[in-house]
Tab-separated table of C-alpha atoms in Angstrom:
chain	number	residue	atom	x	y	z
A	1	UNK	CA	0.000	0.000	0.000
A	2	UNK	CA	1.674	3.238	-0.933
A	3	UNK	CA	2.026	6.618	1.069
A	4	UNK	CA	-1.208	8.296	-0.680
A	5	UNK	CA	-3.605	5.336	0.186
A	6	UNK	CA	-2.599	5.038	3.482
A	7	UNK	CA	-2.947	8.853	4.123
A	8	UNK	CA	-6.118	8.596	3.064
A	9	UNK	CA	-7.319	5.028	4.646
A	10	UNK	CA	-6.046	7.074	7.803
A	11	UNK	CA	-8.465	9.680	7.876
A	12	UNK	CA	-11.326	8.036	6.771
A	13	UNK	CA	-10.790	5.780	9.850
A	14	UNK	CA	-10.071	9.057	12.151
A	15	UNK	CA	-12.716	10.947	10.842
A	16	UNK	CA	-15.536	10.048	12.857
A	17	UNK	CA	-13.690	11.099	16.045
A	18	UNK	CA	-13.830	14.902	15.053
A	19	UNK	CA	-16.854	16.587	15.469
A	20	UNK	CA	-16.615	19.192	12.567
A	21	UNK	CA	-14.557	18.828	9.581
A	22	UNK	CA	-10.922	20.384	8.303
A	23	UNK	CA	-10.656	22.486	5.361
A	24	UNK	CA	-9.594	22.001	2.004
A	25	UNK	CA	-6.803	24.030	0.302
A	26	UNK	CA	-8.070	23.851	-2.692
A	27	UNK	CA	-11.579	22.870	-5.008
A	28	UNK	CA	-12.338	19.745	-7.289
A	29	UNK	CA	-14.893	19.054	-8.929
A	30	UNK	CA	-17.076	16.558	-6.577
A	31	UNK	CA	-18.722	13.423	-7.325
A	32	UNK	CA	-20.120	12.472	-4.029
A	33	UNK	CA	-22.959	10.002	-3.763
A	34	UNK	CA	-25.133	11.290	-0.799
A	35	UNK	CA	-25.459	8.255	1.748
A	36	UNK	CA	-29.595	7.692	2.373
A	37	UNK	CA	-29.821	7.485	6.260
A	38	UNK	CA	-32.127	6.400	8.861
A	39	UNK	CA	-35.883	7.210	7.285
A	40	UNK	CA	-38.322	9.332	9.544
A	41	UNK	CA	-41.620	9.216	8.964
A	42	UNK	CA	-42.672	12.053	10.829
A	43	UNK	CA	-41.744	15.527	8.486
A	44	UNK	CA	-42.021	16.857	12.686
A	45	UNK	CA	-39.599	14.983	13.783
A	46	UNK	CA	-38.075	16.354	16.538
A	47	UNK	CA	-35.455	13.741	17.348
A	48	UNK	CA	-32.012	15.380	18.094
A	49	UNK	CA	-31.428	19.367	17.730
A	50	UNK	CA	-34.118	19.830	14.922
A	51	UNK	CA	-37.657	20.759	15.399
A	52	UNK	CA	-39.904	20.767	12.194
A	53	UNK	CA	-42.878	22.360	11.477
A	54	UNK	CA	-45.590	19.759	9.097
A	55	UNK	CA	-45.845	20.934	5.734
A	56	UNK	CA	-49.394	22.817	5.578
A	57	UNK	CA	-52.109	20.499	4.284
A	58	UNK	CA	-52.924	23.075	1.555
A	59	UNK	CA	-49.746	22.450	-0.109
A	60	UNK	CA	-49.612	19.118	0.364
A	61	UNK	CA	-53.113	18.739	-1.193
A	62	UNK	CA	-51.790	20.982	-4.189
A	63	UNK	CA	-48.546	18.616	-4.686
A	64	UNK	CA	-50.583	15.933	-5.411
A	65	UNK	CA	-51.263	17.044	-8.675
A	66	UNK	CA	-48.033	17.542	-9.641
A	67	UNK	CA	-45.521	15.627	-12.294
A	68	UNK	CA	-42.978	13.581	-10.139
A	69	UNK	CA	-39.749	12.876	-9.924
A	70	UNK	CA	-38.284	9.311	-9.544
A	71	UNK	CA	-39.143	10.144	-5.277
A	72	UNK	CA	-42.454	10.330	-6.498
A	73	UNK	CA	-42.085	13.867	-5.064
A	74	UNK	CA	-43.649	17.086	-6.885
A	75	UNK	CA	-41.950	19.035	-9.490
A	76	UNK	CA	-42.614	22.681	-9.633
A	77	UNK	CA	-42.139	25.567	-11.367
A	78	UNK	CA	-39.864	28.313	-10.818
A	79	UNK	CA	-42.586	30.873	-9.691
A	80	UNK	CA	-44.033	28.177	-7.036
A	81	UNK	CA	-41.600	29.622	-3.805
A	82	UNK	CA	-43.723	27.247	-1.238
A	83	UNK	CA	-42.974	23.862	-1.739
A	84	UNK	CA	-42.784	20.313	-0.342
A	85	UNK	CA	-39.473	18.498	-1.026
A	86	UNK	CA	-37.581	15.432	-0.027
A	87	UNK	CA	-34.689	16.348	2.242
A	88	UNK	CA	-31.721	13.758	3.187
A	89	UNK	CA	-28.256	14.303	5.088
A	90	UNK	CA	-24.731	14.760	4.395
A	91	UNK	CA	-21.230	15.276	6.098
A	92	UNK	CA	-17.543	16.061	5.228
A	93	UNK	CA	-15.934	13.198	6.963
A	94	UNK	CA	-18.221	10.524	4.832
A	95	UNK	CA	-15.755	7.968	2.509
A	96	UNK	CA	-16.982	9.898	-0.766
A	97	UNK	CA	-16.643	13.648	0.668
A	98	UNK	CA	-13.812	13.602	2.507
A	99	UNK	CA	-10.916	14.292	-0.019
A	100	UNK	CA	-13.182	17.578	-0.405
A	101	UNK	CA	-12.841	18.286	3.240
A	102	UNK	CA	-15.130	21.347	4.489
A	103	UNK	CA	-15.287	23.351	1.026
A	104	UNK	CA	-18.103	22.546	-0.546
A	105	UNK	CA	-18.758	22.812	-4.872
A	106	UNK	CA	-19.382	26.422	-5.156
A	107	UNK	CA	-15.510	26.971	-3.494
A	108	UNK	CA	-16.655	27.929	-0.079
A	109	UNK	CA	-16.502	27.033	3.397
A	110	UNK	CA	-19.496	24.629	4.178
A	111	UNK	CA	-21.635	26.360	6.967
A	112	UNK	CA	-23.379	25.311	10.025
A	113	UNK	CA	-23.991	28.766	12.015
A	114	UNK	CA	-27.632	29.705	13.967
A	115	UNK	CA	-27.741	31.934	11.349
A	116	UNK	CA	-26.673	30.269	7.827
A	117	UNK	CA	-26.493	26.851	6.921
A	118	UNK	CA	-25.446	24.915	3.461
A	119	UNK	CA	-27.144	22.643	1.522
A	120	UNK	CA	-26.784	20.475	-1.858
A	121	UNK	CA	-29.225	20.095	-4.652
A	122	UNK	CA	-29.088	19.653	-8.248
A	123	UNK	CA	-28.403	22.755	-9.651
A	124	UNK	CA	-31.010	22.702	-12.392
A	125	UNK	CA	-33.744	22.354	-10.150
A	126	UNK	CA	-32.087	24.872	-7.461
A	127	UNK	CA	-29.217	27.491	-8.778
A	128	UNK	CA	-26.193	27.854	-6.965
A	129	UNK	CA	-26.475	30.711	-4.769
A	130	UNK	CA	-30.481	29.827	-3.984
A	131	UNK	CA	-31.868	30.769	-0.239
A	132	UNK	CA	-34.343	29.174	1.134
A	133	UNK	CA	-36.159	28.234	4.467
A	134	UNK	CA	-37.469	25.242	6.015
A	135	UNK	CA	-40.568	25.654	7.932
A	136	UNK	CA	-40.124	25.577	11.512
A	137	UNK	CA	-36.697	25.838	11.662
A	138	UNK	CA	-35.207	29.649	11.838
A	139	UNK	CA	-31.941	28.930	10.051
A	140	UNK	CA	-31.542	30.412	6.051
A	141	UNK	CA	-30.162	27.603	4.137
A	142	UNK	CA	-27.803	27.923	0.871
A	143	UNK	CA	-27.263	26.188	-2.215
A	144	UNK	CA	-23.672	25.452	-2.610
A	145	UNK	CA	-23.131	22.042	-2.792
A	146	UNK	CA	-24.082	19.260	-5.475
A	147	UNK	CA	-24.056	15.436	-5.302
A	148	UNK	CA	-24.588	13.259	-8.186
A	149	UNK	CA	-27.605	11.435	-6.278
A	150	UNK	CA	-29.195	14.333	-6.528
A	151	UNK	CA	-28.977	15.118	-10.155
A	152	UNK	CA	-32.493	14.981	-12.044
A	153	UNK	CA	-34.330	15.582	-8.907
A	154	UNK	CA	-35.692	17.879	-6.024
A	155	UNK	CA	-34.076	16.557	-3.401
A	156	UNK	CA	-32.410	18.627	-1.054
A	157	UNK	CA	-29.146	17.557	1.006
A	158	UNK	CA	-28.949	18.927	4.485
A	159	UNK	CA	-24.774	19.565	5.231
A	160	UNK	CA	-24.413	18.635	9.182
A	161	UNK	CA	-21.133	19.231	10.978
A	162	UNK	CA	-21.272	15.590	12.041
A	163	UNK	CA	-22.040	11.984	11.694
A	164	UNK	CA	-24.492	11.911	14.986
A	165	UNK	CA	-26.298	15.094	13.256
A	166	UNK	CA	-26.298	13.564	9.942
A	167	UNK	CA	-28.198	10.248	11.057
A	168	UNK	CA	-30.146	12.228	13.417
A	169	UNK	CA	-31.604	14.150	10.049
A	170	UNK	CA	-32.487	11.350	8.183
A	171	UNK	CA	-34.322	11.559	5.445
A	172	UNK	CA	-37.651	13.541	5.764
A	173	UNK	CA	-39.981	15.442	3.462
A	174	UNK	CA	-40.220	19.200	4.943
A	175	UNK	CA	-41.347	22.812	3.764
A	176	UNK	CA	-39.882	25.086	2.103
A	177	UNK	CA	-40.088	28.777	1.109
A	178	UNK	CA	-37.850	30.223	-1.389
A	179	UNK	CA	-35.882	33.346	-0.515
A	180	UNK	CA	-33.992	34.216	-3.070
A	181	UNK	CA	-33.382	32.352	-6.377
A	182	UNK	CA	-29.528	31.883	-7.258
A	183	UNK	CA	-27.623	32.549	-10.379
A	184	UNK	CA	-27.744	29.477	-13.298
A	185	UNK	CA	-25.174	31.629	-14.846
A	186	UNK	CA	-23.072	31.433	-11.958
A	187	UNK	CA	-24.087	27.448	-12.260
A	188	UNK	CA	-23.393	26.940	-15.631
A	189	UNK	CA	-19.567	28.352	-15.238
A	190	UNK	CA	-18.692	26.249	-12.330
A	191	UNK	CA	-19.629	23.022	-14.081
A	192	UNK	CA	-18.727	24.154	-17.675
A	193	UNK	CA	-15.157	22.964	-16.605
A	194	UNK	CA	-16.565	19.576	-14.805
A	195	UNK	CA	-17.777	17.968	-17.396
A	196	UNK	CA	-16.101	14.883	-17.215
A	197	UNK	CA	-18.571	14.180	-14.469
A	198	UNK	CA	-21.726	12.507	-15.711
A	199	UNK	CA	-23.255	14.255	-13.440
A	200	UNK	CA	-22.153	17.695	-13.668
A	201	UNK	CA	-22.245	17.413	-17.360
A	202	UNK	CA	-26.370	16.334	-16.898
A	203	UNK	CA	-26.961	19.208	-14.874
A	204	UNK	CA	-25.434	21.942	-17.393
A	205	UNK	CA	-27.178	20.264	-20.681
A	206	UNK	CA	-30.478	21.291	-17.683
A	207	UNK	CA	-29.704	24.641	-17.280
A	208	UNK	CA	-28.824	25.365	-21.271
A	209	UNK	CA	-32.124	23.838	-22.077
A	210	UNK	CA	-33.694	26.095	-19.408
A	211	UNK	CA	-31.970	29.210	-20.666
A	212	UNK	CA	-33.997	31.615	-21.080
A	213	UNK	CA	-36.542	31.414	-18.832
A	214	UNK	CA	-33.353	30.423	-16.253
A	215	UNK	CA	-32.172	33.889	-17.360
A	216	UNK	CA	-35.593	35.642	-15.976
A	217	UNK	CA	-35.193	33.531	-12.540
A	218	UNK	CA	-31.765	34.783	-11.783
A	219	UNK	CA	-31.916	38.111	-12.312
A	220	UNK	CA	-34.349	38.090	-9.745
């Protein structure tokens, strides 16, 4: 086993012992696969830190009607701000993340504050840059991540500092309200030079399709 592997093997094994994770000097293109946890049934779930508000019944009687993904959760459009979406839970110091340490695909420092938190989504469906809240929970949360189990769908992945926070999240359908949309422009450059990634490649052929009216959405 040479130097590299074993460097590597090394912190994957120490990495559950720290509670938050180091940073990276520098940003690669990411291919994570986001790990499906422990399912909750219960979008109020208050297991752990996180309280959660049920998505109104008005909007989940309205989502019915919707086209689905392959969740069998509702598509929407870009005016619809109030949605219902299918959330799941990621970390820095999981096997496929951890070479990416705490910066997350946008170049940034992943963040887990009372005030700001990150997220991951397909960045199609949800620009880089995109604010948004969860119902219940007083936290604004940022698009600035991607995973490729995300691509062609609405799912949202929650960053948590931790393992124990990252299983205690789970995988739960919440509310949302849209804040502010973020830039596809700002999309399409990032993964205009990751295109060797099947997944990052899927996601810009999205957005060019979705030009112009992606155009309208950003400027926003």
């Amino acid at each position: 086993m040479n130097f590299p592997i074993r460097l590597k093997l090394a912190a994957v094994l120490l990495a559950p012992f720290f509670g938050s994770c180091a940073s990276s000097p520098s940003v690669v293109s990411k291919g994570k696969t986001v790990t499906q946890n422990v399912s909750f049934a219960a979008a109020g779930d208050t297991r752990g830190s996180f309280s959660i508000d049920t998505p109104t019944a008005s909007l989940l009687a309205a989502a019915a009607s919707k086209p689905k993904d392959k969740h069998s959760m509702p598509v929407y459009t870009y005016s619809e701000r109030n949605r219902v979406v299918r959330t799941t839970a990621y970390t820095c110091s999981e096997d496929d993340h951890i070479e990416y340490g705490s910066k997350s695909a946008a170049g940034t420092d992943l963040q887990y504050s009372d005030r700001v938190r990150s997220a991951a989504a397909d960045w199609s469906f949800y620009p880089v840059g995109t604010v948004f809240r969860i119902k219940g929970m007083p936290q604004l949360y940022v698009i600035d991540d991607y995973g490729s189990a995300l691509t062609g769908t609405g799912t949202i992945d929650m960053y948590q500092p931790s393992r124990d926070l990252m299983n205690k999240w789970g995988r739960r359908n919440v509310e949302i309200s849209i804040v502010r949309w973020g830039s596809f422009t700002r999309s399409a450059e990032l993964l205009s030079g990751r295109t060797k990634f099947a997944h990052c490649s899927q996601m810009l052929a999205n957005i060019n399709r979705q030009q112009k009216q992606s155009g309208a959405v950003a400027a926003r």
